[in-house]
XYZ file of C-alpha atoms in Angstrom:
334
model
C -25.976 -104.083 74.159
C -28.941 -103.600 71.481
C -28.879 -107.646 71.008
C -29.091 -107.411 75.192
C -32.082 -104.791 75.575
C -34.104 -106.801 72.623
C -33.598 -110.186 74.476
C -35.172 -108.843 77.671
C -38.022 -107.136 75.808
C -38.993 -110.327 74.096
C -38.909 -112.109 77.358
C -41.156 -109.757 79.022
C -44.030 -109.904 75.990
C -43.345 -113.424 76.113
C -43.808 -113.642 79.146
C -46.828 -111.462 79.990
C -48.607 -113.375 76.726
C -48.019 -116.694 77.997
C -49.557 -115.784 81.335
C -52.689 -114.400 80.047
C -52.716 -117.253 77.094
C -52.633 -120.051 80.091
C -54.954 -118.457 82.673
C -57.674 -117.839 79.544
C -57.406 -121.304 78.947
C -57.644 -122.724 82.220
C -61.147 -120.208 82.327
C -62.121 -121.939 79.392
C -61.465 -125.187 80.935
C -62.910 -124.442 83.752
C -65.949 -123.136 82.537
C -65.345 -119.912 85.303
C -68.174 -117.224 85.179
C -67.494 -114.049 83.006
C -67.078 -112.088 86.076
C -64.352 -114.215 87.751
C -62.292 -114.071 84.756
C -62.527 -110.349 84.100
C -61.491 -109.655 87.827
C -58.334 -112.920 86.865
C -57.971 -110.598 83.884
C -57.558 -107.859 85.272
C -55.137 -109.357 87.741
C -52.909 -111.177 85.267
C -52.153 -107.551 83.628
C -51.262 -106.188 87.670
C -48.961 -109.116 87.995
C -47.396 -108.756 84.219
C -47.416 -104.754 84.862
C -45.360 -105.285 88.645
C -42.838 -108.605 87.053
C -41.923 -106.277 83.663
C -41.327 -103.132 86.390
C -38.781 -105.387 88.056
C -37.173 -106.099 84.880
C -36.791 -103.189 83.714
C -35.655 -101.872 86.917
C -32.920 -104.889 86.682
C -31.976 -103.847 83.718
C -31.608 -100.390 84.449
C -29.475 -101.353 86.795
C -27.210 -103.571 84.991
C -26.958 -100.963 81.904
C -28.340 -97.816 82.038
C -26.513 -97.457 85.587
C -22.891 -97.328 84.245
C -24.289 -94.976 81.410
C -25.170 -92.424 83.352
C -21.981 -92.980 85.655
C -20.404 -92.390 82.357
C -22.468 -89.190 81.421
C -21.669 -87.896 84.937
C -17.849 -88.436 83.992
C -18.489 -87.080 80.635
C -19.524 -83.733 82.232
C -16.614 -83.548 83.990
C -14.246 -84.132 81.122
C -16.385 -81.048 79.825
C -15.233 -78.610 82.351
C -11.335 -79.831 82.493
C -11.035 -82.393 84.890
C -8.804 -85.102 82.787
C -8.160 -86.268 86.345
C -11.315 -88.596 86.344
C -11.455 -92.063 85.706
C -14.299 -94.111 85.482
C -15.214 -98.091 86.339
C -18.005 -100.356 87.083
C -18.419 -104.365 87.961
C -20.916 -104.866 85.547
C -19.900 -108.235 83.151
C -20.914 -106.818 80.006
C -18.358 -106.404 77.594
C -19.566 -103.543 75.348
C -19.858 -101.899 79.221
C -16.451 -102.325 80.586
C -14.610 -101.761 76.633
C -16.365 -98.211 76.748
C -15.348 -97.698 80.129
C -11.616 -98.832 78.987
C -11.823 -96.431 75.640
C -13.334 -93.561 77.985
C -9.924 -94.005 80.407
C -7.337 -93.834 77.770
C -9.164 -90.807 75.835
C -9.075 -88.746 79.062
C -5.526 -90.020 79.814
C -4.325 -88.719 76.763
C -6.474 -85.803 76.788
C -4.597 -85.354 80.622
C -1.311 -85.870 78.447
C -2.167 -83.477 75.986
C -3.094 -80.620 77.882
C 0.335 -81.316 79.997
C 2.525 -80.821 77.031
C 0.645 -77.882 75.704
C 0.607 -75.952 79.246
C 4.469 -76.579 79.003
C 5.309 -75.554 74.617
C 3.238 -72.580 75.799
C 6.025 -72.096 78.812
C 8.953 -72.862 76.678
C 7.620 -70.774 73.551
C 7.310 -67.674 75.945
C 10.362 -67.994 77.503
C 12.139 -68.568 74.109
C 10.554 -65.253 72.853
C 11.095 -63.432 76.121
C 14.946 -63.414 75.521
C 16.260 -62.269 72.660
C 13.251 -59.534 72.394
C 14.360 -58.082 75.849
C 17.638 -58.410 73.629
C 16.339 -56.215 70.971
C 14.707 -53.944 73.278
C 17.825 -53.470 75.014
C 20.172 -52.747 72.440
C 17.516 -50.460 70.480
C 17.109 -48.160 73.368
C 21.239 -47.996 73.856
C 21.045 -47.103 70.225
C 19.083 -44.396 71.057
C 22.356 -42.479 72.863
C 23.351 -40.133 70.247
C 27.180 -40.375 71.561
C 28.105 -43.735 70.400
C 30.631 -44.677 68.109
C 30.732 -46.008 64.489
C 31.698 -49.047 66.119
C 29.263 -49.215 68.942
C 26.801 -48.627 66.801
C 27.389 -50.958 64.393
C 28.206 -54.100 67.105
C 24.292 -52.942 68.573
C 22.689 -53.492 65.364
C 24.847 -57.217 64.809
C 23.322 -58.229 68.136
C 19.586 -57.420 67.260
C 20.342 -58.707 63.841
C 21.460 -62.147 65.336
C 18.326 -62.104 67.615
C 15.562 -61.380 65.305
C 17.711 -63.993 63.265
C 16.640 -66.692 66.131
C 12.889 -65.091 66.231
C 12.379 -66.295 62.446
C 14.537 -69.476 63.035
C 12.099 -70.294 66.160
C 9.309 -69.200 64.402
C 9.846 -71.465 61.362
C 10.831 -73.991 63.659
C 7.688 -74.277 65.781
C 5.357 -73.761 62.736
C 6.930 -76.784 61.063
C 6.917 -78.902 64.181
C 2.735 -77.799 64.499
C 2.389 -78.995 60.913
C 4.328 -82.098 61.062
C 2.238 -82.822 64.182
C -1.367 -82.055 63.240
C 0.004 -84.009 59.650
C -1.276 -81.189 58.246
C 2.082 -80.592 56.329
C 1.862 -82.092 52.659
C 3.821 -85.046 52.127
C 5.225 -85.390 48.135
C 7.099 -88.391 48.173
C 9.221 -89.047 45.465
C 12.532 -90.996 44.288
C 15.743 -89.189 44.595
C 19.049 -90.830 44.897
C 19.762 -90.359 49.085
C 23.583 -90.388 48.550
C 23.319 -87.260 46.387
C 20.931 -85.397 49.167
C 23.535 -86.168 51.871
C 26.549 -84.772 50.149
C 24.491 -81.717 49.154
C 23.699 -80.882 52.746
C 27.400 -80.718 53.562
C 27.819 -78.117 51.256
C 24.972 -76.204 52.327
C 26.922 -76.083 55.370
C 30.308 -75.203 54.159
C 30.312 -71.714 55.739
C 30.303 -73.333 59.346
C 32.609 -76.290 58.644
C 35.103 -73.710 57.238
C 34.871 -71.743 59.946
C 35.797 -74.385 62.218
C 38.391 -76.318 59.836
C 36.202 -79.219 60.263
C 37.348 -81.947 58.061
C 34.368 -85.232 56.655
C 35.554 -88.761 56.306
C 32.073 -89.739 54.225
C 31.244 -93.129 52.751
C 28.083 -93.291 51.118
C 26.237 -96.619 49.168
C 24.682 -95.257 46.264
C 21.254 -95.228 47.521
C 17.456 -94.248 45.322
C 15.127 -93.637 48.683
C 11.414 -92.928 47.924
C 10.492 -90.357 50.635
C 9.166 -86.808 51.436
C 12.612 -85.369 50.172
C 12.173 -81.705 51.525
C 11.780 -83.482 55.114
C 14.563 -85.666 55.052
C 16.816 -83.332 53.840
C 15.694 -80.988 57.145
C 16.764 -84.231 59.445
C 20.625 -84.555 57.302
C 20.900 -80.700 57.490
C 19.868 -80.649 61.310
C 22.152 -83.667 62.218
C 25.050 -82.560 60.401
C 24.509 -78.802 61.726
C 24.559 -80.340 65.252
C 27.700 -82.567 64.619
C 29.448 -79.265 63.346
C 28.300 -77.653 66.859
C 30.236 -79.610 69.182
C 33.314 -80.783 67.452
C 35.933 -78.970 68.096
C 38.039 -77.316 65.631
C 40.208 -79.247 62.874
C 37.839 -81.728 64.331
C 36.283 -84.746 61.872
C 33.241 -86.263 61.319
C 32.357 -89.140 59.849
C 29.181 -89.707 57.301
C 27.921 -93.180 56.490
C 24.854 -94.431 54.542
C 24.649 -98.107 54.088
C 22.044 -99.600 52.194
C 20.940 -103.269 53.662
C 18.291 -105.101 52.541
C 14.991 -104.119 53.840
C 15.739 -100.281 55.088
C 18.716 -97.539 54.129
C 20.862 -96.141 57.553
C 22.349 -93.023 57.643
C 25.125 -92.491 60.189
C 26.392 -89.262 61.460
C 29.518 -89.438 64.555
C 31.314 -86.355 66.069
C 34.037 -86.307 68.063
C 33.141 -83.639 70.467
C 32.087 -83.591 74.178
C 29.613 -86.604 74.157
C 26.462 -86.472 76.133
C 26.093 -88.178 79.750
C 23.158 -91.037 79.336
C 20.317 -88.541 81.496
C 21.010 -85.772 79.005
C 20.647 -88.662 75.616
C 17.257 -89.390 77.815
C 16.010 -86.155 77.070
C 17.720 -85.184 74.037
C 14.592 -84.767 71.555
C 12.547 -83.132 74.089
C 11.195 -80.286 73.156
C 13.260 -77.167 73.708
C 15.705 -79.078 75.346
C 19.081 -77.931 75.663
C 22.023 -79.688 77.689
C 25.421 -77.237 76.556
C 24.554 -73.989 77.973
C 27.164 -72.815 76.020
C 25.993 -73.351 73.009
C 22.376 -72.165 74.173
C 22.797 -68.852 72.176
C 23.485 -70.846 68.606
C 19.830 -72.744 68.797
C 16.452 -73.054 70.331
C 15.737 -76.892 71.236
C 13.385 -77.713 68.284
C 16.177 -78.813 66.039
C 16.280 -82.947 67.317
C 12.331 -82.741 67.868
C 11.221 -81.576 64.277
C 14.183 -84.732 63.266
C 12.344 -86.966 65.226
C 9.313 -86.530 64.123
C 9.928 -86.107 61.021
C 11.588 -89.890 60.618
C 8.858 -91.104 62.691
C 6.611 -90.012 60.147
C 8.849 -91.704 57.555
C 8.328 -94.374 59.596
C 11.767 -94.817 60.858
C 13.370 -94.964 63.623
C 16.352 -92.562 65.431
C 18.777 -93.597 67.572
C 21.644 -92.043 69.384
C 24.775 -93.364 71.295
C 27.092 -91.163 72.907
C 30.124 -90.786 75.854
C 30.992 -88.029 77.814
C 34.107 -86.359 76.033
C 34.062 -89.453 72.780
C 31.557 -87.887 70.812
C 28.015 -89.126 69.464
C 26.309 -90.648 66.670
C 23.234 -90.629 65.675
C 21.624 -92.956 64.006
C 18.273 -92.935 60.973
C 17.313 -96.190 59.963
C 14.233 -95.893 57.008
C 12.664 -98.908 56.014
C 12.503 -98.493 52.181
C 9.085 -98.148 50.747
């Protein structure tokens, strides 16, 4: 566009100079009086002045027109409309690739504002429920007629739910950081096998509880990755696969180590998820079971996701109703 507005100005001095340069000559030639050619003169620079108006006013129109269509649209972006969209038939490419990155920056900002109108929704509702939980059982606490027992079953329940405020809490200030890649990433080698194996004890309470039995074959594996973040996706996965089987269920643990990336497999053999629900399973506070609503708050798969995104890897999951599910990390190794 600079290259463009320089070209026309040239042509216009050019232009006007050449003008006055021939007519002076032809006076010359001519041998016209003095007054002639100052009136001639005087009417070259009209003419020059009028023909360089028109240009400019042609070139206003080719390129300063869509700018100020853009500034209008600009404006507009300023106040919250992410609705508008912005085009023009000029042929200039620097023109129509601003109008092109204008589009796509308010579509996202559109996309942006979408999701954040709905975590605000979700985030409410998610605190809304187990503090009208606490509230509740605090004020029956307040009876003075209530037994050992009572009392002691009122304080589990507020114990559990402020237990699911910090667990949200945590949750959704991890997911901001891992976002906004504010988070700090440390990567380092550590053998991947080992990390696995340690995040099933971690969870030996639950298993126990459930008499849930591992059939685990693990390559021996040395990953270079953000280690406190991967071990956040095995301990999620694992805690989810633990979930839904049933008891004396089994699940198996695989991490194969191929040539150009590591994959770490985890299967259950519980209720399976229909193919809309596997659509929307890393949504954000998305939550399919109902019945298992009270045990979680639907940023578990979300902060996995993006976690192995940012790992650059990829997550997969494959799943029947009533067979199970697997899911599926594949990190390309570094």
């Amino acid at each position: 566009m600079r290259a463009y507005y320089s070209l026309i100005v040239v042509i216009i001095v050019l232009f006007s100079g050449a003008m006055v340069t021939g007519v002076l000559f032809l006076l010359d030639q001519l041998n016209v009086s003095y007054q002639l050619s100052y009136i001639t003169l005087i009417s070259i620079f009209v003419v020059a002045a009028v023909a360089g108006g028109m240009m400019s006013y042609f070139v206003g129109r080719r390129i300063l027109a869509p700018m100020r269509k853009l500034s209008k649209a600009s404006t507009e972006v300023a106040r919250g409309n992410f609705s508008i969209t912005v085009s023009d038939s000029s042929k200039l490419e620097e023109v129509q690739t601003t109008f092109r990155n204008f589009n796509a920056m308010v579509k996202e900002l559109d996309s942006i504002s979408t999701l954040s109108n709905d975590f605000v929704a979700n985030v409410s509702h998610e605190f809304k429920t187990p503090l009208t939980a606490i509230e509740g059982y605090a004020m029956l606490l307040q009876d003075s007629s209530l037994s050992p027992q009572e009392r002691g079953e009122y304080l589990d329940k507020i114990l559990l739910n402020i237990h699911r405020l910090t667990t949200l809490v945590g949750s959704i200030l991890m997911l901001s950081k891992i976002e906004s890649k504010s988070i700090s990433e440390q990567y380092t080698a550590f053998r991947l096998d080992e990390q696995l194996r340690q995040a099933v004890v971690a969870l030996e309470p639950e298993w126990s509880a459930k008499s849930v039995s591992f059939d685990v074959s693990l390559d021996e594996v040395t990953f270079r990755g953000c280690e406190s973040l991967l071990n956040h996706v095995w301990t999620n996965l694992l805690g989810n696969a633990i979930k839904f089987s049933p008891d004396g269920g089994e699940i198996q643990i695989r991490l194969l180590d191929q040539k150009e990336c590591v994959v770490v497999a985890v299967t259950d053999h519980g209720c399976g998820m229909t193919p809309e629900v596997q659509a929307r399973i890393f949504e954000k506070f998305y939550q399919a079971d109902s019945s298992h609503k009270a045990e979680g708050n639907g940023l578990g798969l979300s902060l996995v996701k993006r976690i192995v995104e940012l790992s650059d890897g990829v997550i997969e999951v494959g799943s029947a109703l009533g067979e199970g599910s697997t899911f599926r990390v594949i990190l390309p190794k570094c």
